[in-house]
PDB file of C-alpha atoms and ligand atoms in Angstrom:
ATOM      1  CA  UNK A  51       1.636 125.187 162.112  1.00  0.00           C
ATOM      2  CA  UNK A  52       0.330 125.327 165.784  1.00  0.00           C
ATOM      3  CA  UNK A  53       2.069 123.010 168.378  1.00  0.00           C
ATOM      4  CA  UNK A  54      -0.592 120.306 168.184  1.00  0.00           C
ATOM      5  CA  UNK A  55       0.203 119.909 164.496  1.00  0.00           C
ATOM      6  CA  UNK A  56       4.309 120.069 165.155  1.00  0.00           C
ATOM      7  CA  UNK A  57       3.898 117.274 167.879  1.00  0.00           C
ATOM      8  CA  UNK A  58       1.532 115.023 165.350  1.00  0.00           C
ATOM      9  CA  UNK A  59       3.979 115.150 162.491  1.00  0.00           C
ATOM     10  CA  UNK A  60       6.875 113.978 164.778  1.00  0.00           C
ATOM     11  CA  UNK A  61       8.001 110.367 163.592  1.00  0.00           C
ATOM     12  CA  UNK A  62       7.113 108.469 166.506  1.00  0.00           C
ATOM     13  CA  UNK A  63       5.035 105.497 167.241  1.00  0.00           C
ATOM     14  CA  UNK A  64       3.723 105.708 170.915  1.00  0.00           C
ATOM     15  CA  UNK A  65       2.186 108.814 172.360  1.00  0.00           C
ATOM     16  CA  UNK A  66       5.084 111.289 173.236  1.00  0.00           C
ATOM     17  CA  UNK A  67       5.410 110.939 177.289  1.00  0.00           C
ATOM     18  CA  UNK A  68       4.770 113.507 179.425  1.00  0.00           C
ATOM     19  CA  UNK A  69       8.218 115.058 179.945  1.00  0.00           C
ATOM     20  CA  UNK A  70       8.742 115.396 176.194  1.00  0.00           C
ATOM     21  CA  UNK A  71       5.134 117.192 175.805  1.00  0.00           C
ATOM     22  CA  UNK A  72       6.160 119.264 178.385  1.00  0.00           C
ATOM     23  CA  UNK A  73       9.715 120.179 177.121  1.00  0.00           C
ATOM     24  CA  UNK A  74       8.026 120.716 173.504  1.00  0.00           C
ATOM     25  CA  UNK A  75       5.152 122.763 174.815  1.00  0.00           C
ATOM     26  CA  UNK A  76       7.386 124.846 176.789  1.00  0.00           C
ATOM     27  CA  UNK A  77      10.023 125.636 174.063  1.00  0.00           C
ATOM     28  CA  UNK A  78       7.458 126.139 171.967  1.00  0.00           C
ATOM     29  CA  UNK A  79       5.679 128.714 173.629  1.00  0.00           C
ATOM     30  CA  UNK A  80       9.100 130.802 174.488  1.00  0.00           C
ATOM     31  CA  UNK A  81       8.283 133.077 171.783  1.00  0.00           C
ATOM     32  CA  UNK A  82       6.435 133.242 168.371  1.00  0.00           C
ATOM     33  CA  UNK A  83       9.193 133.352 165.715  1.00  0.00           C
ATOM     34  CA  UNK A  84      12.127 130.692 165.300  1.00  0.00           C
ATOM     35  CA  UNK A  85      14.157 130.440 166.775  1.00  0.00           C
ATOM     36  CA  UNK A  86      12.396 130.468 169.697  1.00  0.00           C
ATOM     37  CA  UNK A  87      13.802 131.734 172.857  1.00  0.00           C
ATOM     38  CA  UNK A  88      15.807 130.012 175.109  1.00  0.00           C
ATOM     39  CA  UNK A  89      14.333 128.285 178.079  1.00  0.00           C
ATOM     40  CA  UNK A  90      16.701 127.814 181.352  1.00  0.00           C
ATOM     41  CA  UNK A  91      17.631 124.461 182.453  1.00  0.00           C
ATOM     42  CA  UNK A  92      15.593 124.830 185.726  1.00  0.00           C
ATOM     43  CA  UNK A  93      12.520 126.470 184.132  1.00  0.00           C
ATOM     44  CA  UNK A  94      12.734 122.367 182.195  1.00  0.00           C
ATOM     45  CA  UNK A  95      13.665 121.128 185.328  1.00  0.00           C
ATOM     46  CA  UNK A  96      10.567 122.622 187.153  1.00  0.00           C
ATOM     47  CA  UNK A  97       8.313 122.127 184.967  1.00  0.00           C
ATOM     48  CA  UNK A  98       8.842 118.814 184.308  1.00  0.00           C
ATOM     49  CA  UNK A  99       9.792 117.631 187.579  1.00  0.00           C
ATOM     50  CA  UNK A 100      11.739 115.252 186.286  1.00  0.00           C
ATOM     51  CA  UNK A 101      15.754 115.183 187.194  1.00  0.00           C
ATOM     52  CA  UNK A 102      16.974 113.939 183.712  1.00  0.00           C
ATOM     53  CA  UNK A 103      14.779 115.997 181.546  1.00  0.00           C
ATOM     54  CA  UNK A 104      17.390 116.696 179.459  1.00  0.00           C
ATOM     55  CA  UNK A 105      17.792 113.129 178.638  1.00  0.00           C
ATOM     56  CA  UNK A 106      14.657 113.174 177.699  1.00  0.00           C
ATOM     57  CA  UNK A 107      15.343 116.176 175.511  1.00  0.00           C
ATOM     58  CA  UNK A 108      18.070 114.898 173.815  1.00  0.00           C
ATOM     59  CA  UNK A 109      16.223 111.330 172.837  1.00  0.00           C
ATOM     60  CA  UNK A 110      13.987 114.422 171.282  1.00  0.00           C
ATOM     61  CA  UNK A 111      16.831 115.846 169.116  1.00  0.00           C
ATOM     62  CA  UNK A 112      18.826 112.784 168.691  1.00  0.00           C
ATOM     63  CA  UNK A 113      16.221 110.206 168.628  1.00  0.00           C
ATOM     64  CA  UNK A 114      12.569 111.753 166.993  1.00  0.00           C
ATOM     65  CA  UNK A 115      14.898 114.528 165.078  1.00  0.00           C
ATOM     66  CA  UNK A 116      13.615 117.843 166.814  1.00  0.00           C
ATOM     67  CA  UNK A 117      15.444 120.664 166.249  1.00  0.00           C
ATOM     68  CA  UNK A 118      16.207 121.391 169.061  1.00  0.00           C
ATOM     69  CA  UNK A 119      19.823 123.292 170.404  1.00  0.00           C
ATOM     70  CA  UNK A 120      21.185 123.549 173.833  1.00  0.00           C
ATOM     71  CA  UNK A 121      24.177 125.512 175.046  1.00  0.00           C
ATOM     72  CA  UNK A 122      25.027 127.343 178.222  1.00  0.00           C
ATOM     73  CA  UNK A 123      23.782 130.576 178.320  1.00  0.00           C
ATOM     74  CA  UNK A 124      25.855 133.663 179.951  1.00  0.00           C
ATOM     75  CA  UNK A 125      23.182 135.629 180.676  1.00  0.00           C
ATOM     76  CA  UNK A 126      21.255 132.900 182.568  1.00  0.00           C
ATOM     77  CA  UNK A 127      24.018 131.694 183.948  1.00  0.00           C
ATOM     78  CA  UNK A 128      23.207 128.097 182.759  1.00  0.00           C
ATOM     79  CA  UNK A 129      22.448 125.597 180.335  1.00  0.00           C
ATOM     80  CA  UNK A 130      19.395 126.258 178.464  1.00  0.00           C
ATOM     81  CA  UNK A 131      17.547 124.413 175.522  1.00  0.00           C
ATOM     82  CA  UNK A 132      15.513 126.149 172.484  1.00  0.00           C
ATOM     83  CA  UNK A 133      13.564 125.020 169.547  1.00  0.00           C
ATOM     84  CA  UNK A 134      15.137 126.113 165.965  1.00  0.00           C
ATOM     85  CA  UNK A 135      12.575 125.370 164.274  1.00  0.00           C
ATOM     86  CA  UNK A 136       9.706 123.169 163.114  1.00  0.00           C
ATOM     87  CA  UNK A 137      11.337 121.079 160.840  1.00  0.00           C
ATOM     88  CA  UNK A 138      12.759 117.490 161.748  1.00  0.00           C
ATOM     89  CA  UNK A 139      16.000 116.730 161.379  1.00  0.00           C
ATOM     90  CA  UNK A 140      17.556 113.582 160.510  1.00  0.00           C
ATOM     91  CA  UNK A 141      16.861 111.101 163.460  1.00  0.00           C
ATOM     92  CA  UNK A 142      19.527 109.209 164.715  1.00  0.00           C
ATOM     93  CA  UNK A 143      17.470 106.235 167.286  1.00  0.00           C
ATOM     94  CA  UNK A 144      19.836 105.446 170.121  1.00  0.00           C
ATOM     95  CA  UNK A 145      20.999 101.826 169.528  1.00  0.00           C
ATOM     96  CA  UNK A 146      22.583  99.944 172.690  1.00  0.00           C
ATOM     97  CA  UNK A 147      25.425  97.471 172.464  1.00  0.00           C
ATOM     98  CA  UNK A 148      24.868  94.243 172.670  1.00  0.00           C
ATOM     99  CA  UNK A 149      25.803  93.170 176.230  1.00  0.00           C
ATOM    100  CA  UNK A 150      28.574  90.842 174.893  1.00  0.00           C
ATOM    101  CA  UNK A 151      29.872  93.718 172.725  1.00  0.00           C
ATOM    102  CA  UNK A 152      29.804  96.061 175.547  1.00  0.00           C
ATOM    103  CA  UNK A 153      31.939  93.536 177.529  1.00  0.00           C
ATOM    104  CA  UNK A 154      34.822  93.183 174.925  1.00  0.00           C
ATOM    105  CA  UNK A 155      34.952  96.933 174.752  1.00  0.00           C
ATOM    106  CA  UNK A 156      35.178  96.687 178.486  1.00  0.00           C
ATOM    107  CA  UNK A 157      37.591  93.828 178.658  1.00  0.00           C
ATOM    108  CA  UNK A 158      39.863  95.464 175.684  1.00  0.00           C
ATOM    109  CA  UNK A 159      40.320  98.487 177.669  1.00  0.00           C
ATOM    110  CA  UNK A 160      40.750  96.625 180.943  1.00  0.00           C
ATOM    111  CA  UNK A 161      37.990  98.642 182.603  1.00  0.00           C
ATOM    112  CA  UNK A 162      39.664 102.164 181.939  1.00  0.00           C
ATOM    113  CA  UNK A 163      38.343 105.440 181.287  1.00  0.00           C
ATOM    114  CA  UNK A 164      39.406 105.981 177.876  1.00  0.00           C
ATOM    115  CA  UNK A 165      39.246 109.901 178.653  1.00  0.00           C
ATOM    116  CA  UNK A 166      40.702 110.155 182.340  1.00  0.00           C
ATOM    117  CA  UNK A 167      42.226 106.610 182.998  1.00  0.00           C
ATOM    118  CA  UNK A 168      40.473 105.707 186.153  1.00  0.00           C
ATOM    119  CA  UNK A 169      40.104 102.259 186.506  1.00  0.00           C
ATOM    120  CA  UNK A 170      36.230 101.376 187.224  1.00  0.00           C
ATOM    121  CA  UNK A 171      33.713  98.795 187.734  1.00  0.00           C
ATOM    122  CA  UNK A 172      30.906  98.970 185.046  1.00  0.00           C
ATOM    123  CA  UNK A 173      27.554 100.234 185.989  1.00  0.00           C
ATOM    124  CA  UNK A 174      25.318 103.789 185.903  1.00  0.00           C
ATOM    125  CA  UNK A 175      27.949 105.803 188.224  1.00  0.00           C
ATOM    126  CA  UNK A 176      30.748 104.157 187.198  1.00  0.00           C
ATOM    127  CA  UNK A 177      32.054 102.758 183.287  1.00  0.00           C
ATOM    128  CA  UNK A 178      29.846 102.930 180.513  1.00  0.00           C
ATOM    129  CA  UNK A 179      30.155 102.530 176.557  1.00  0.00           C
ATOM    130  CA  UNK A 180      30.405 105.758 175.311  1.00  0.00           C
ATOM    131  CA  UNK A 181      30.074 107.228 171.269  1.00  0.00           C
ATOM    132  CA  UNK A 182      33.526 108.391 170.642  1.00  0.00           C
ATOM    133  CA  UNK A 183      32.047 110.985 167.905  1.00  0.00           C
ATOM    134  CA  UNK A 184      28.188 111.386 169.263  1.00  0.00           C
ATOM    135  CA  UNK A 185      25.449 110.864 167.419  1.00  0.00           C
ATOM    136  CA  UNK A 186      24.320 114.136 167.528  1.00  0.00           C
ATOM    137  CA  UNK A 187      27.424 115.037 165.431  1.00  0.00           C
ATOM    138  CA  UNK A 188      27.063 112.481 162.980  1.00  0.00           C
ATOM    139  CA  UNK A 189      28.797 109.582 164.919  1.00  0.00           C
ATOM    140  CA  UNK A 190      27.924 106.284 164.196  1.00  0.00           C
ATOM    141  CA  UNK A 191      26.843 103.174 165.458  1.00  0.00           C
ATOM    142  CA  UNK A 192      29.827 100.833 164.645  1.00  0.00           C
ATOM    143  CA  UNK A 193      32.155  99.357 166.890  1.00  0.00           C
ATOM    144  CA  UNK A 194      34.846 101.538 166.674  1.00  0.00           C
ATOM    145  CA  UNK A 195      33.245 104.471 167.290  1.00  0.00           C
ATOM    146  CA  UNK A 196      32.381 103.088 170.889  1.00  0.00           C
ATOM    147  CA  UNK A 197      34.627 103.961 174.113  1.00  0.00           C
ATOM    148  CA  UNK A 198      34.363 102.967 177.833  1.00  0.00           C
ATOM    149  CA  UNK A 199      33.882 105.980 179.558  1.00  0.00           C
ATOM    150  CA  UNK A 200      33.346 106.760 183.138  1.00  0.00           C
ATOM    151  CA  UNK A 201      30.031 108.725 184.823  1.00  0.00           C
ATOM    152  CA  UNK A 202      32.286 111.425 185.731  1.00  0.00           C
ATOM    153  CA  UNK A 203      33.491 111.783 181.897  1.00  0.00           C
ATOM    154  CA  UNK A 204      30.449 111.243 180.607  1.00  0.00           C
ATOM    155  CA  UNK A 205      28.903 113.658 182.102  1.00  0.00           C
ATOM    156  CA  UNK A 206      31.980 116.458 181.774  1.00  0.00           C
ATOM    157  CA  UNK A 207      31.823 115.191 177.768  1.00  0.00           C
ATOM    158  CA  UNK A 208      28.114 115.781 176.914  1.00  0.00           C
ATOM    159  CA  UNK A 209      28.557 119.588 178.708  1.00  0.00           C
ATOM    160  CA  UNK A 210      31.622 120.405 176.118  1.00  0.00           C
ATOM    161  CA  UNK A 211      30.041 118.515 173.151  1.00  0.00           C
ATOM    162  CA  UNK A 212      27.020 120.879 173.320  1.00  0.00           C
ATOM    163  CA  UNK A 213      27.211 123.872 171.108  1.00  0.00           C
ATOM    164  CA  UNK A 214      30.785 122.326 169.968  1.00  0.00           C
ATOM    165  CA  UNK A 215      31.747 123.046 166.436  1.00  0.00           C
ATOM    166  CA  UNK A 216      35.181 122.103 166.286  1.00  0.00           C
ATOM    167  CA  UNK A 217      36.431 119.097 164.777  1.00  0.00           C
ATOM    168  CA  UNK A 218      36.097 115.743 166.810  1.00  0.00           C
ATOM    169  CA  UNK A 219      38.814 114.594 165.364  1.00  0.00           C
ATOM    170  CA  UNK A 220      40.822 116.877 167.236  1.00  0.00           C
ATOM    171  CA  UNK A 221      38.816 116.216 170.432  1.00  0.00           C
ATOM    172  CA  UNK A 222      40.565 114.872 174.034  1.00  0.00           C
ATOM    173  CA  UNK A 223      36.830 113.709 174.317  1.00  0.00           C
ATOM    174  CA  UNK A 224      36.520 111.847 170.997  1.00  0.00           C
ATOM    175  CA  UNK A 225      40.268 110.422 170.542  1.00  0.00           C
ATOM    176  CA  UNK A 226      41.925 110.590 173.701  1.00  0.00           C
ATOM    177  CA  UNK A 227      44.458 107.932 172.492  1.00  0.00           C
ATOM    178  CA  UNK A 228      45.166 110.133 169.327  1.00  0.00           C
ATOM    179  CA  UNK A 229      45.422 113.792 171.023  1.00  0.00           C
ATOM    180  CA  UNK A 230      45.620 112.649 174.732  1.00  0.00           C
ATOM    181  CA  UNK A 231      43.286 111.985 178.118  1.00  0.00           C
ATOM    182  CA  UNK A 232      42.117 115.194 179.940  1.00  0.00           C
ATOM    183  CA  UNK A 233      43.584 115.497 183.322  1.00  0.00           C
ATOM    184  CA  UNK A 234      42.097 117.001 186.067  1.00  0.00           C
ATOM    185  CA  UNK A 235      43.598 119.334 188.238  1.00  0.00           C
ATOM    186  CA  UNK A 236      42.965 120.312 191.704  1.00  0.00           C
ATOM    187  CA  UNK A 237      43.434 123.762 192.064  1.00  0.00           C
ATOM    188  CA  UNK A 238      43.610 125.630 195.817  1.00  0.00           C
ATOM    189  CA  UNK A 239      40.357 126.980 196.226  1.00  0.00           C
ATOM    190  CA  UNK A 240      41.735 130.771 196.453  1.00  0.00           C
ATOM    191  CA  UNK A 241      42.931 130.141 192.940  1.00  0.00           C
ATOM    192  CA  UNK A 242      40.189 128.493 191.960  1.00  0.00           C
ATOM    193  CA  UNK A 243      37.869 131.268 192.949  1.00  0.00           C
ATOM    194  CA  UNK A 244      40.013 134.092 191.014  1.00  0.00           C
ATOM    195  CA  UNK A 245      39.519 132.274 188.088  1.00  0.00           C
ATOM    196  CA  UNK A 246      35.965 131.971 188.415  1.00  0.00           C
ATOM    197  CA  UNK A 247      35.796 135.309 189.163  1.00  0.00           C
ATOM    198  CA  UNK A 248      38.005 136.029 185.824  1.00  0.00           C
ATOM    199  CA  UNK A 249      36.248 134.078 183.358  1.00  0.00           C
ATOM    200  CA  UNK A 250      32.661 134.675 184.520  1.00  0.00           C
ATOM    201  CA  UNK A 251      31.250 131.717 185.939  1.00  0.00           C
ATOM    202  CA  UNK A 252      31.472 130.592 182.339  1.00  0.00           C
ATOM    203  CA  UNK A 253      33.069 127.096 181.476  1.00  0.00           C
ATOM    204  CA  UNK A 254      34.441 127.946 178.230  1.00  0.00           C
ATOM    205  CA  UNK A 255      35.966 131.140 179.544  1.00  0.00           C
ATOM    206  CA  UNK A 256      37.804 128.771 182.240  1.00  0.00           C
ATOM    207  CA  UNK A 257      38.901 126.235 180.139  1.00  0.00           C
ATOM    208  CA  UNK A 258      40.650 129.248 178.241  1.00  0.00           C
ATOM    209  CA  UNK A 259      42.188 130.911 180.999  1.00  0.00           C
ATOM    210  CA  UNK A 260      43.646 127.787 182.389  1.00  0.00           C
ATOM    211  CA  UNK A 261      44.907 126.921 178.747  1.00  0.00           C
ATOM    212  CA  UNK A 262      46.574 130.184 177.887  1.00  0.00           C
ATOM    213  CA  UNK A 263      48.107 130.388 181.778  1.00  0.00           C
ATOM    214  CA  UNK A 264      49.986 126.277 180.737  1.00  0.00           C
ATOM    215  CA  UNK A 265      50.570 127.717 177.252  1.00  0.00           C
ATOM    216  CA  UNK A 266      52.288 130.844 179.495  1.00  0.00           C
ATOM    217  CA  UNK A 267      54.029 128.436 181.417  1.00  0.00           C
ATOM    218  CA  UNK A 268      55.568 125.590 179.498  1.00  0.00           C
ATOM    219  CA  UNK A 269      56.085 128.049 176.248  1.00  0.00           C
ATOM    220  CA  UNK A 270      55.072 127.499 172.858  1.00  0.00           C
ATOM    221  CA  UNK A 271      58.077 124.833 171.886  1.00  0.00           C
TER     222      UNK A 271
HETATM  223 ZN1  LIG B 553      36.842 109.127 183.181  1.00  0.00          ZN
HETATM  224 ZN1  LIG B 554      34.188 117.322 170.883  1.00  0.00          ZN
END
């Protein structure tokens, strides 16, 4: 199967736009056995030209059923996207709530971050209905899998969902009112920078040393 022929048996009704062509043709062409190779962030970003490519790569995955994986790489020292392979997984088409529904969620949760508790006005940088389990992990489309989350959130959420295996049920980002909001912590930056220094410029890595130094701290009771 050449890349013409992948992109012609995609489910979709409209002529794939540019971006996604792009994104396709590029992860494609990374190597010549599946999985292909990964492809940096700003190699998409370039190419593309288009700030939220990987929106549009995810509407590939999540929406048309791609196979397509993304994960921050340490060697490239940053996200990256690849193609596993040619066959189409089950697609899960983004559905929106209703405007009405969105504003009970909203109104239930008086405007609050479900995951950090700020208090926000709706809108694209500020609240926004969020799946509690995402969709690219199964989650569905009824009501109570929805959450108001904020930009911020929303943004820190997709970065730890990707490459995530664990169990959403156990996730601060999936039920923060069952295992508790994140908090964020300022650190000073000459901490800061030790850590970053420690764990390799690598999020995961971070999010361990800070654990095991509050585990250190407040004991294992
Ligand atoms: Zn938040
Ligand atoms: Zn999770």
């Amino acid at each position: 199967m050449n890349l013409e022929n992948y992109i012609e048996s995609l489910p979709t009704k409209r002529k794939l736009s540019g971006a996604k062509h792009t994104i396709l043709t590029l992860l494609w062409s990374s190597s010549a056995e599946f999985p292909r190779r990964w492809v940096r962030s700003s190699e998409l970003l370039n190419a593309t030209g288009q700030k939220y490519f990987d929106r549009r790569a995810r509407e590939l995955r999540d929406e048309i059923g791609c196979d397509l994986e993304s994960k921050y790489v340490e060697e490239f020292k940053e996200h990256a996207w690849r193609l596993n392979s040619n066959k189409l997984l089950k697609a899960n088409p983004r559905e929106y709530l209703t405007s009405a529904d969105k504003k009970r969620l909203f109104e239930k949760h008086n405007f609050v971050c479900a995951t950090c508790g700020k208090k926000i006005d709706a809108g694209v940088r500020g609240l926004q209905a969020d799946h509690k389990i995402p969709l690219s992990r199964s989650g569905s489309h009824k009501l109570s899998n929805w959450q108001p989350i904020c930009n911020n959130c929303n943004v820190g959420k997709r970065r730890a969902c990707e490459g995530c295996n664990d169990e959403c049920i156990s996730c601060s980002w999936a039920f923060p009112e069952e295992v508790g909001i994140n908090t964020v912590v300022n650190l000073p930056p000459e901490i800061l920078s030790k850590l970053n220094k420690m764990s390799g410029g690598s999020q995961k890595e971070l999010n361990e040393l800070i654990k095991r130094a509050i585990q250190e701290a407040i004991g294992n009771s």
